[in-house]
Amino acid sequence: MTAQRAAELFRETFGEEPEGVWSAPGRVNLIGEHTDYNGGLCLPIALPHRTYAALRRRDDGRLRMVSAQGDGLVETSLDEVGPGAPQGWAAYVAGVPWALARAGHEVGGFDVAVDGGVPLGAGLSSSAALECAVAAAVSDTGGLGLLDSTRGRADLAAACVEAENTVAQAPTGGMDQSAALLASAGHALLLDCRDHSTEQVPFDLDAHGLALLVVDTRAEHALVDGQYAERRDSCERAARELGVSTLREVPLEGLDEALSSLSGDLLRRRARHVVTEIARVEAAREALRADDFERLGELFLESHASMRDDFEISVPELDTAVTAATGAGALGARMTGGGFGGSAIALVRREDADAARAAVEKAFADRGFTAPECFVVSASDPAGRDL
Ligand code: GLA
């Protein structure tokens, strides 16, 4: 998965040179899950894993797309793109120029070859990486200049969200695209999804003798299935019943009493996760400012328990990863991303990383789960041009 490989695929497929190659990273969220569509806070980092897009603009509105992970060329044209069309991975590509055009930008067609280096179905935002790599390419080749400012990058992220929500029809909340476009190396991105403001929070674990271990459980998750949408609906229903525009408006103080008016225990638990999770993001920012990694670890564990018990988005593989990593000395661990499979993260002392990985692998083997993929990551660069 390199820029050169994407360029080579472009040449093989289209018989000419791409104008350039752009890429965008996957993400892990440190904390703040299912808060983005509730106007809340989250704290993702960009991964070193990236998806590449080699692209050449066309002036006839045609879109020709090939993927190193797909099977053959997909062709459509800008005026055929819309809700549910095209289907599959091409939706995340073709949806981007469609959304940029709807937002008033001058965009044409293109030929593109993509090569994904973000594990698929692992809850690490391979779809956002794909959208954002294409968005970066479309911006530069079309002279839109949107990569040059935070504001422009936020506009690109919004177009990618629109592509995902409307064309790919996954009702996600926007954290992933913001992470891919706005995160920076050595920092976590504090995203306030109420006013879309961002803050770069220093996150250099290496300097503190620590490491972030990602456990891809291989329990495959999918955001287009009904569970994610169901959680989102519950949150919106709870907000309506409470008479607020989003759950962000519900204070932590007196929470149980405030939630007692909700119709049923299920809604109460869903809302409690969101409100307490937003508070944990704030606490995590304070912990990072104070270099208090023990506290960050505790917050990871509290967050995981809340997702397991109140929001009910964990699965046995994720719980096993968290328990095994913690048992092997991790300061804390939690599932990350949408849930129902995907990945967990563990905050470990560098010298404990191998033991934590071995403990997770053993626990998975003991329970007869598919072997997980474990890797250490650091906060990496956002979307940009490679070649
Ligand atoms: C997925 C979605 C995000 C966010 C997370 C949960 O990654 O794409 O918008 O809602 O789940 O925090």
Tab-separated table of C-alpha atoms and ligand atoms in Angstrom:
chain	number	residue	atom	x	y	z
A	1	MET	CA	0.000	0.000	0.000
A	2	THR	CA	1.993	2.855	-1.247
A	3	ALA	CA	1.497	5.896	-3.396
A	4	GLN	CA	3.620	4.220	-6.087
A	5	ARG	CA	1.375	1.168	-6.108
A	6	ALA	CA	-1.728	3.293	-6.622
A	7	ALA	CA	0.040	5.161	-9.441
A	8	GLU	CA	1.027	1.854	-11.025
A	9	LEU	CA	-2.550	0.551	-10.865
A	10	PHE	CA	-3.668	3.801	-12.512
A	11	ARG	CA	-1.177	3.376	-15.361
A	12	GLU	CA	-2.095	-0.274	-15.896
A	13	THR	CA	-5.813	0.486	-15.933
A	14	PHE	CA	-6.022	3.752	-17.815
A	15	GLY	CA	-2.846	3.688	-19.896
A	16	GLU	CA	-1.621	7.121	-18.810
A	17	GLU	CA	-0.082	8.960	-15.867
A	18	PRO	CA	-2.217	10.161	-12.933
A	19	GLU	CA	-1.983	13.872	-12.140
A	20	GLY	CA	-0.838	12.877	-8.676
A	21	VAL	CA	-1.451	10.585	-5.720
A	22	TRP	CA	-3.205	11.631	-2.513
A	23	SER	CA	-3.872	9.686	0.659
A	24	ALA	CA	-5.856	9.800	3.873
A	25	PRO	CA	-5.515	7.867	7.130
A	26	GLY	CA	-7.805	5.583	9.087
A	27	ARG	CA	-8.449	6.522	12.708
A	28	VAL	CA	-8.875	5.179	16.175
A	29	ASN	CA	-10.964	7.136	18.582
A	30	LEU	CA	-9.325	7.440	22.001
A	31	ILE	CA	-12.633	8.158	23.707
A	32	GLY	CA	-16.060	9.658	22.944
A	33	GLU	CA	-18.070	6.977	21.155
A	34	HIS	CA	-21.466	7.607	19.555
A	35	THR	CA	-21.202	11.185	20.739
A	36	ASP	CA	-20.619	12.827	17.342
A	37	TYR	CA	-24.228	12.630	16.114
A	38	ASN	CA	-25.344	13.839	19.550
A	39	GLY	CA	-23.514	17.157	19.210
A	40	GLY	CA	-20.899	15.863	21.656
A	41	LEU	CA	-17.135	15.553	21.948
A	42	CYS	CA	-14.751	12.902	20.682
A	43	LEU	CA	-10.985	12.494	20.595
A	44	PRO	CA	-9.663	10.517	17.613
A	45	ILE	CA	-6.122	10.153	16.280
A	46	ALA	CA	-5.103	9.510	12.668
A	47	LEU	CA	-3.540	6.097	12.078
A	48	PRO	CA	-0.344	5.406	10.150
A	49	HIS	CA	-2.493	3.184	7.875
A	50	ARG	CA	-3.545	5.080	4.768
A	51	THR	CA	-5.624	4.718	1.628
A	52	TYR	CA	-4.171	6.100	-1.617
A	53	ALA	CA	-5.936	7.624	-4.595
A	54	ALA	CA	-4.133	8.198	-7.910
A	55	LEU	CA	-6.347	10.489	-9.955
A	56	ARG	CA	-6.660	12.329	-13.247
A	57	ARG	CA	-9.426	14.790	-13.920
A	58	ARG	CA	-11.771	14.340	-16.894
A	59	ASP	CA	-13.865	17.030	-18.477
A	60	ASP	CA	-16.778	14.834	-19.628
A	61	GLY	CA	-18.291	14.087	-16.217
A	62	ARG	CA	-17.404	10.377	-16.443
A	63	LEU	CA	-16.154	8.612	-13.314
A	64	ARG	CA	-13.980	5.544	-13.895
A	65	MET	CA	-12.857	3.835	-10.706
A	66	VAL	CA	-10.620	0.886	-9.988
A	67	SER	CA	-9.510	-0.480	-6.625
A	68	ALA	CA	-6.592	-2.733	-5.759
A	69	GLN	CA	-9.026	-4.432	-3.370
A	70	GLY	CA	-11.982	-4.544	-5.807
A	71	ASP	CA	-12.693	-6.635	-8.872
A	72	GLY	CA	-12.469	-4.567	-11.995
A	73	LEU	CA	-13.429	-1.176	-13.279
A	74	VAL	CA	-16.593	0.598	-12.119
A	75	GLU	CA	-17.929	3.291	-14.447
A	76	THR	CA	-20.610	5.871	-13.974
A	77	SER	CA	-21.034	9.585	-14.548
A	78	LEU	CA	-21.586	12.437	-12.148
A	79	ASP	CA	-25.214	12.865	-13.112
A	80	GLU	CA	-25.956	9.196	-12.391
A	81	VAL	CA	-24.653	9.455	-8.809
A	82	GLY	CA	-27.259	9.847	-6.091
A	83	PRO	CA	-28.831	8.146	-3.066
A	84	GLY	CA	-27.855	4.460	-3.248
A	85	ALA	CA	-25.993	4.752	-6.592
A	86	PRO	CA	-23.427	3.488	-7.269
A	87	GLN	CA	-23.306	0.630	-4.777
A	88	GLY	CA	-20.415	-0.943	-2.877
A	89	TRP	CA	-17.003	0.664	-2.482
A	90	ALA	CA	-17.556	2.937	-5.492
A	91	ALA	CA	-20.235	4.822	-3.515
A	92	TYR	CA	-17.522	6.168	-1.205
A	93	VAL	CA	-15.561	7.406	-4.231
A	94	ALA	CA	-18.289	8.722	-6.540
A	95	GLY	CA	-20.205	10.240	-3.625
A	96	VAL	CA	-17.423	12.724	-2.977
A	97	PRO	CA	-17.489	14.793	-6.205
A	98	TRP	CA	-21.294	14.538	-6.113
A	99	ALA	CA	-21.372	16.036	-2.583
A	100	LEU	CA	-18.780	18.689	-3.459
A	101	ALA	CA	-20.856	19.720	-6.478
A	102	ARG	CA	-23.967	19.935	-4.279
A	103	ALA	CA	-22.033	22.167	-1.907
A	104	GLY	CA	-21.430	24.549	-4.830
A	105	HIS	CA	-17.934	23.564	-5.920
A	106	GLU	CA	-16.951	23.276	-9.547
A	107	VAL	CA	-16.017	19.618	-10.010
A	108	GLY	CA	-15.783	17.378	-13.055
A	109	GLY	CA	-15.328	13.678	-13.627
A	110	PHE	CA	-12.162	11.669	-13.086
A	111	ASP	CA	-10.286	8.436	-13.529
A	112	VAL	CA	-9.055	7.076	-10.209
A	113	ALA	CA	-7.140	4.084	-8.896
A	114	VAL	CA	-7.389	3.484	-5.167
A	115	ASP	CA	-5.343	1.267	-2.904
A	116	GLY	CA	-6.528	0.806	0.664
A	117	GLY	CA	-4.093	0.243	3.490
A	118	VAL	CA	-6.645	0.599	6.284
A	119	PRO	CA	-7.918	-2.849	7.332
A	120	LEU	CA	-11.473	-3.334	6.027
A	121	GLY	CA	-14.317	-4.009	8.444
A	122	ALA	CA	-12.007	-3.449	11.415
A	123	GLY	CA	-13.758	-0.340	12.713
A	124	LEU	CA	-10.752	1.771	11.731
A	125	SER	CA	-12.613	3.960	9.212
A	126	SER	CA	-11.449	2.523	5.928
A	127	SER	CA	-14.484	4.168	4.282
A	128	ALA	CA	-13.616	7.628	5.548
A	129	ALA	CA	-9.985	7.127	4.460
A	130	LEU	CA	-11.213	6.289	0.964
A	131	GLU	CA	-13.570	9.272	0.793
A	132	CYS	CA	-11.004	11.693	2.162
A	133	ALA	CA	-8.192	10.512	-0.150
A	134	VAL	CA	-10.514	11.103	-3.108
A	135	ALA	CA	-11.657	14.438	-1.667
A	136	ALA	CA	-8.049	15.603	-1.309
A	137	ALA	CA	-7.364	14.601	-4.928
A	138	VAL	CA	-10.498	16.298	-6.271
A	139	SER	CA	-9.708	19.473	-4.351
A	140	ASP	CA	-6.157	19.734	-5.659
A	141	THR	CA	-6.817	18.700	-9.260
A	142	GLY	CA	-9.834	21.005	-9.423
A	143	GLY	CA	-7.909	23.935	-7.918
A	144	LEU	CA	-10.389	24.157	-5.010
A	145	GLY	CA	-7.576	24.753	-2.516
A	146	LEU	CA	-9.537	23.176	0.315
A	147	LEU	CA	-6.569	21.330	1.801
A	148	ASP	CA	-4.822	24.626	2.537
A	149	SER	CA	-6.868	25.714	5.551
A	150	THR	CA	-8.651	24.210	8.521
A	151	ARG	CA	-11.877	25.712	7.218
A	152	GLY	CA	-11.358	24.155	3.785
A	153	ARG	CA	-10.537	20.785	5.303
A	154	ALA	CA	-13.696	20.963	7.406
A	155	ASP	CA	-15.676	21.660	4.196
A	156	LEU	CA	-14.079	18.607	2.570
A	157	ALA	CA	-14.955	16.527	5.637
A	158	ALA	CA	-18.571	17.712	5.423
A	159	ALA	CA	-18.744	16.653	1.767
A	160	CYS	CA	-17.345	13.233	2.656
A	161	VAL	CA	-19.974	12.829	5.385
A	162	GLU	CA	-22.670	13.753	2.877
A	163	ALA	CA	-21.281	11.155	0.452
A	164	GLU	CA	-21.356	8.505	3.166
A	165	ASN	CA	-24.804	9.402	4.540
A	166	THR	CA	-26.587	9.953	1.243
A	167	VAL	CA	-24.818	8.006	-1.491
A	168	ALA	CA	-23.445	5.063	0.554
A	169	GLN	CA	-26.451	5.413	2.897
A	170	ALA	CA	-24.549	4.769	6.128
A	171	PRO	CA	-26.011	7.090	8.801
A	172	THR	CA	-22.658	7.861	10.473
A	173	GLY	CA	-21.883	10.976	12.447
A	174	GLY	CA	-18.789	12.650	10.984
A	175	MET	CA	-15.993	11.926	13.442
A	176	ASP	CA	-14.077	9.703	11.028
A	177	GLN	CA	-13.922	12.174	8.160
A	178	SER	CA	-12.867	14.999	10.507
A	179	ALA	CA	-10.136	12.793	11.937
A	180	ALA	CA	-8.847	11.907	8.457
A	181	LEU	CA	-8.704	15.535	7.323
A	182	LEU	CA	-8.024	17.530	10.488
A	183	ALA	CA	-5.930	15.367	12.827
A	184	SER	CA	-2.186	15.942	13.062
A	185	ALA	CA	0.849	13.833	13.874
A	186	GLY	CA	1.653	13.644	17.573
A	187	HIS	CA	-1.795	14.949	18.540
A	188	ALA	CA	-5.278	13.735	19.265
A	189	LEU	CA	-8.035	15.816	17.717
A	190	LEU	CA	-10.614	17.117	20.157
A	191	LEU	CA	-13.729	17.539	18.063
A	192	ASP	CA	-16.692	19.471	19.312
A	193	CYS	CA	-19.536	18.254	17.136
A	194	ARG	CA	-21.897	20.988	18.354
A	195	ASP	CA	-20.036	23.910	16.816
A	196	HIS	CA	-17.507	21.907	14.764
A	197	SER	CA	-14.585	23.514	16.540
A	198	THR	CA	-11.377	21.508	16.931
A	199	GLU	CA	-8.379	21.498	19.238
A	200	GLN	CA	-5.082	19.682	18.789
A	201	VAL	CA	-4.272	17.889	22.049
A	202	PRO	CA	-0.628	16.735	22.338
A	203	PHE	CA	-0.567	12.924	22.329
A	204	ASP	CA	2.980	11.642	22.242
A	205	LEU	CA	2.876	8.359	24.140
A	206	ASP	CA	6.408	7.445	23.106
A	207	ALA	CA	7.792	10.392	25.064
A	208	HIS	CA	6.132	8.945	28.165
A	209	GLY	CA	7.312	5.369	27.687
A	210	LEU	CA	3.815	4.307	26.671
A	211	ALA	CA	2.221	2.785	23.608
A	212	LEU	CA	-1.242	2.423	22.113
A	213	LEU	CA	-2.008	-1.144	21.108
A	214	VAL	CA	-4.796	-1.710	18.601
A	215	VAL	CA	-6.511	-5.096	18.639
A	216	ASP	CA	-8.444	-5.787	15.441
A	217	THR	CA	-10.711	-8.527	16.766
A	218	ARG	CA	-11.637	-9.703	13.231
A	219	ALA	CA	-15.229	-9.809	14.433
A	220	GLU	CA	-16.463	-7.925	11.434
A	221	HIS	CA	-18.618	-4.873	11.939
A	222	ALA	CA	-20.816	-3.090	9.426
A	223	LEU	CA	-22.251	0.399	9.739
A	224	VAL	CA	-24.849	-0.009	7.048
A	225	ASP	CA	-26.659	-2.658	9.059
A	226	GLY	CA	-29.486	-1.676	11.359
A	227	GLN	CA	-27.785	-1.535	14.765
A	228	TYR	CA	-25.901	1.723	14.322
A	229	ALA	CA	-29.005	3.428	12.928
A	230	GLU	CA	-31.055	2.038	15.805
A	231	ARG	CA	-28.684	3.561	18.385
A	232	ARG	CA	-28.804	6.869	16.586
A	233	ASP	CA	-32.613	6.789	16.513
A	234	SER	CA	-32.777	6.017	20.239
A	235	CYS	CA	-30.575	8.994	21.032
A	236	GLU	CA	-32.663	11.296	18.873
A	237	ARG	CA	-35.838	9.984	20.488
A	238	ALA	CA	-34.402	10.524	23.964
A	239	ALA	CA	-33.449	14.103	23.069
A	240	ARG	CA	-36.963	14.776	21.755
A	241	GLU	CA	-38.559	13.362	24.890
A	242	LEU	CA	-36.272	15.516	27.028
A	243	GLY	CA	-37.102	18.584	24.966
A	244	VAL	CA	-33.496	19.305	23.913
A	245	SER	CA	-32.048	19.550	20.414
A	246	THR	CA	-29.298	17.011	21.170
A	247	LEU	CA	-28.172	14.974	24.182
A	248	ARG	CA	-25.196	17.354	24.441
A	249	GLU	CA	-27.592	19.766	26.151
A	250	VAL	CA	-28.254	17.363	29.031
A	251	PRO	CA	-26.031	18.189	32.034
A	252	LEU	CA	-24.162	15.481	33.937
A	253	GLU	CA	-25.300	16.981	37.241
A	254	GLY	CA	-28.589	15.447	38.290
A	255	LEU	CA	-28.487	13.069	35.320
A	256	ASP	CA	-30.484	10.204	36.817
A	257	GLU	CA	-33.281	12.524	37.749
A	258	ALA	CA	-33.288	14.198	34.345
A	259	LEU	CA	-33.438	10.825	32.617
A	260	SER	CA	-36.216	9.509	34.849
A	261	SER	CA	-38.819	11.163	32.612
A	262	LEU	CA	-37.743	9.080	29.608
A	263	SER	CA	-40.091	6.365	28.402
A	264	GLY	CA	-38.319	3.215	29.467
A	265	ASP	CA	-35.083	1.892	30.838
A	266	LEU	CA	-33.583	1.279	27.416
A	267	LEU	CA	-33.735	4.950	26.418
A	268	ARG	CA	-32.403	5.915	29.857
A	269	ARG	CA	-29.359	3.696	29.433
A	270	ARG	CA	-28.701	4.884	25.874
A	271	ALA	CA	-28.863	8.521	26.954
A	272	ARG	CA	-26.780	7.868	30.075
A	273	HIS	CA	-23.980	6.449	27.940
A	274	VAL	CA	-23.920	9.528	25.716
A	275	VAL	CA	-23.989	12.099	28.505
A	276	THR	CA	-21.402	10.325	30.671
A	277	GLU	CA	-19.210	9.621	27.631
A	278	ILE	CA	-19.097	13.310	26.719
A	279	ALA	CA	-17.987	14.047	30.284
A	280	ARG	CA	-15.295	11.372	29.973
A	281	VAL	CA	-13.918	13.063	26.852
A	282	GLU	CA	-13.551	16.287	28.815
A	283	ALA	CA	-11.872	14.379	31.626
A	284	ALA	CA	-9.558	12.680	29.113
A	285	ARG	CA	-8.479	16.040	27.728
A	286	GLU	CA	-7.653	17.193	31.263
A	287	ALA	CA	-5.770	13.962	31.945
A	288	LEU	CA	-3.709	14.435	28.779
A	289	ARG	CA	-2.966	18.047	29.646
A	290	ALA	CA	-1.698	16.839	33.038
A	291	ASP	CA	0.187	13.845	31.567
A	292	ASP	CA	-1.965	11.716	33.864
A	293	PHE	CA	-2.038	8.471	31.909
A	294	GLU	CA	-3.282	6.388	34.838
A	295	ARG	CA	-6.399	8.524	34.776
A	296	LEU	CA	-6.696	8.179	31.002
A	297	GLY	CA	-6.562	4.401	31.442
A	298	GLU	CA	-9.348	4.514	34.040
A	299	LEU	CA	-11.464	6.578	31.682
A	300	PHE	CA	-10.921	4.004	28.923
A	301	LEU	CA	-12.254	1.294	31.236
A	302	GLU	CA	-15.247	3.358	32.345
A	303	SER	CA	-16.017	4.128	28.728
A	304	HIS	CA	-15.870	0.462	27.792
A	305	ALA	CA	-18.209	-0.524	30.625
A	306	SER	CA	-20.660	2.157	29.525
A	307	MET	CA	-20.617	0.900	25.926
A	308	ARG	CA	-20.990	-2.695	27.067
A	309	ASP	CA	-23.735	-2.210	29.637
A	310	ASP	CA	-25.627	0.971	28.752
A	311	PHE	CA	-25.181	1.419	25.017
A	312	GLU	CA	-24.849	-2.331	24.340
A	313	ILE	CA	-22.543	-2.147	21.342
A	314	SER	CA	-19.766	-4.470	22.500
A	315	VAL	CA	-19.322	-8.130	21.546
A	316	PRO	CA	-17.531	-10.962	23.419
A	317	GLU	CA	-14.354	-10.527	21.333
A	318	LEU	CA	-14.085	-6.856	22.343
A	319	ASP	CA	-14.757	-7.602	26.013
A	320	THR	CA	-12.175	-10.380	25.906
A	321	ALA	CA	-9.563	-8.060	24.381
A	322	VAL	CA	-10.191	-5.432	27.056
A	323	THR	CA	-10.077	-7.908	29.939
A	324	ALA	CA	-6.973	-9.709	28.663
A	325	ALA	CA	-5.033	-6.512	27.964
A	326	THR	CA	-5.912	-5.084	31.355
A	327	GLY	CA	-4.976	-8.353	33.041
A	328	ALA	CA	-1.562	-8.092	31.382
A	329	GLY	CA	-0.912	-4.659	32.860
A	330	ALA	CA	-2.567	-2.228	30.437
A	331	LEU	CA	-3.462	1.079	32.108
A	332	GLY	CA	-6.813	0.822	30.402
A	333	ALA	CA	-8.534	-0.521	27.313
A	334	ARG	CA	-11.797	-0.030	25.449
A	335	MET	CA	-13.537	-0.822	22.244
A	336	THR	CA	-13.225	1.941	19.665
A	337	GLY	CA	-15.474	2.999	16.784
A	338	GLY	CA	-19.041	2.055	16.012
A	339	GLY	CA	-19.006	-1.281	17.849
A	340	PHE	CA	-20.598	-4.685	17.159
A	341	GLY	CA	-17.129	-5.962	16.262
A	342	GLY	CA	-14.121	-4.084	14.979
A	343	SER	CA	-11.221	-3.012	17.165
A	344	ALA	CA	-10.236	-2.326	20.753
A	345	ILE	CA	-7.390	-0.125	21.978
A	346	ALA	CA	-5.193	-0.631	25.020
A	347	LEU	CA	-2.949	1.935	26.681
A	348	VAL	CA	0.183	0.076	27.777
A	349	ARG	CA	3.643	0.758	29.122
A	350	ARG	CA	6.026	0.176	26.235
A	351	GLU	CA	7.702	-2.704	28.012
A	352	ASP	CA	4.314	-4.385	28.558
A	353	ALA	CA	3.167	-4.151	24.933
A	354	ASP	CA	4.366	-7.629	23.932
A	355	ALA	CA	2.879	-9.236	27.044
A	356	ALA	CA	-0.450	-7.494	26.466
A	357	ARG	CA	-0.505	-8.639	22.855
A	358	ALA	CA	0.364	-12.228	23.873
A	359	ALA	CA	-2.329	-12.215	26.567
A	360	VAL	CA	-4.963	-11.060	24.074
A	361	GLU	CA	-3.887	-13.680	21.529
A	362	LYS	CA	-4.003	-16.413	24.165
A	363	ALA	CA	-7.420	-15.333	25.455
A	364	PHE	CA	-8.782	-15.391	21.899
A	365	ALA	CA	-7.322	-18.842	21.248
A	366	ASP	CA	-8.718	-20.149	24.556
A	367	ARG	CA	-12.197	-18.969	23.610
A	368	GLY	CA	-12.013	-20.310	20.076
A	369	PHE	CA	-12.162	-16.835	18.455
A	370	THR	CA	-10.451	-16.045	15.157
A	371	ALA	CA	-6.892	-14.867	15.893
A	372	PRO	CA	-6.813	-11.064	16.299
A	373	GLU	CA	-4.413	-8.665	14.568
A	374	CYS	CA	-2.516	-6.573	17.126
A	375	PHE	CA	-0.371	-3.557	16.281
A	376	VAL	CA	1.076	-0.501	17.995
A	377	VAL	CA	0.135	2.860	16.478
A	378	SER	CA	1.042	6.482	16.955
A	379	ALA	CA	-0.869	9.626	16.044
A	380	SER	CA	-0.126	10.251	12.367
A	381	ASP	CA	-0.617	12.740	9.529
A	382	PRO	CA	-3.935	13.798	8.006
A	383	ALA	CA	-4.967	13.605	4.341
A	384	GLY	CA	-2.596	15.163	1.851
A	385	ARG	CA	-0.709	14.837	-1.394
A	386	ASP	CA	1.972	12.137	-1.715
A	387	LEU	CA	3.128	12.347	-5.338
B	1	GLA	C1	-18.525	5.118	13.513
B	1	GLA	C2	-19.127	6.349	12.853
B	1	GLA	C3	-18.756	7.609	13.599
B	1	GLA	C4	-19.042	7.485	15.096
B	1	GLA	C5	-18.502	6.166	15.626
B	1	GLA	C6	-18.900	5.922	17.048
B	1	GLA	O1	-17.143	5.163	13.411
B	1	GLA	O2	-18.669	6.457	11.517
B	1	GLA	O3	-19.442	8.707	13.034
B	1	GLA	O4	-20.400	7.627	15.356
B	1	GLA	O5	-18.925	5.062	14.863
B	1	GLA	O6	-18.291	6.829	17.882
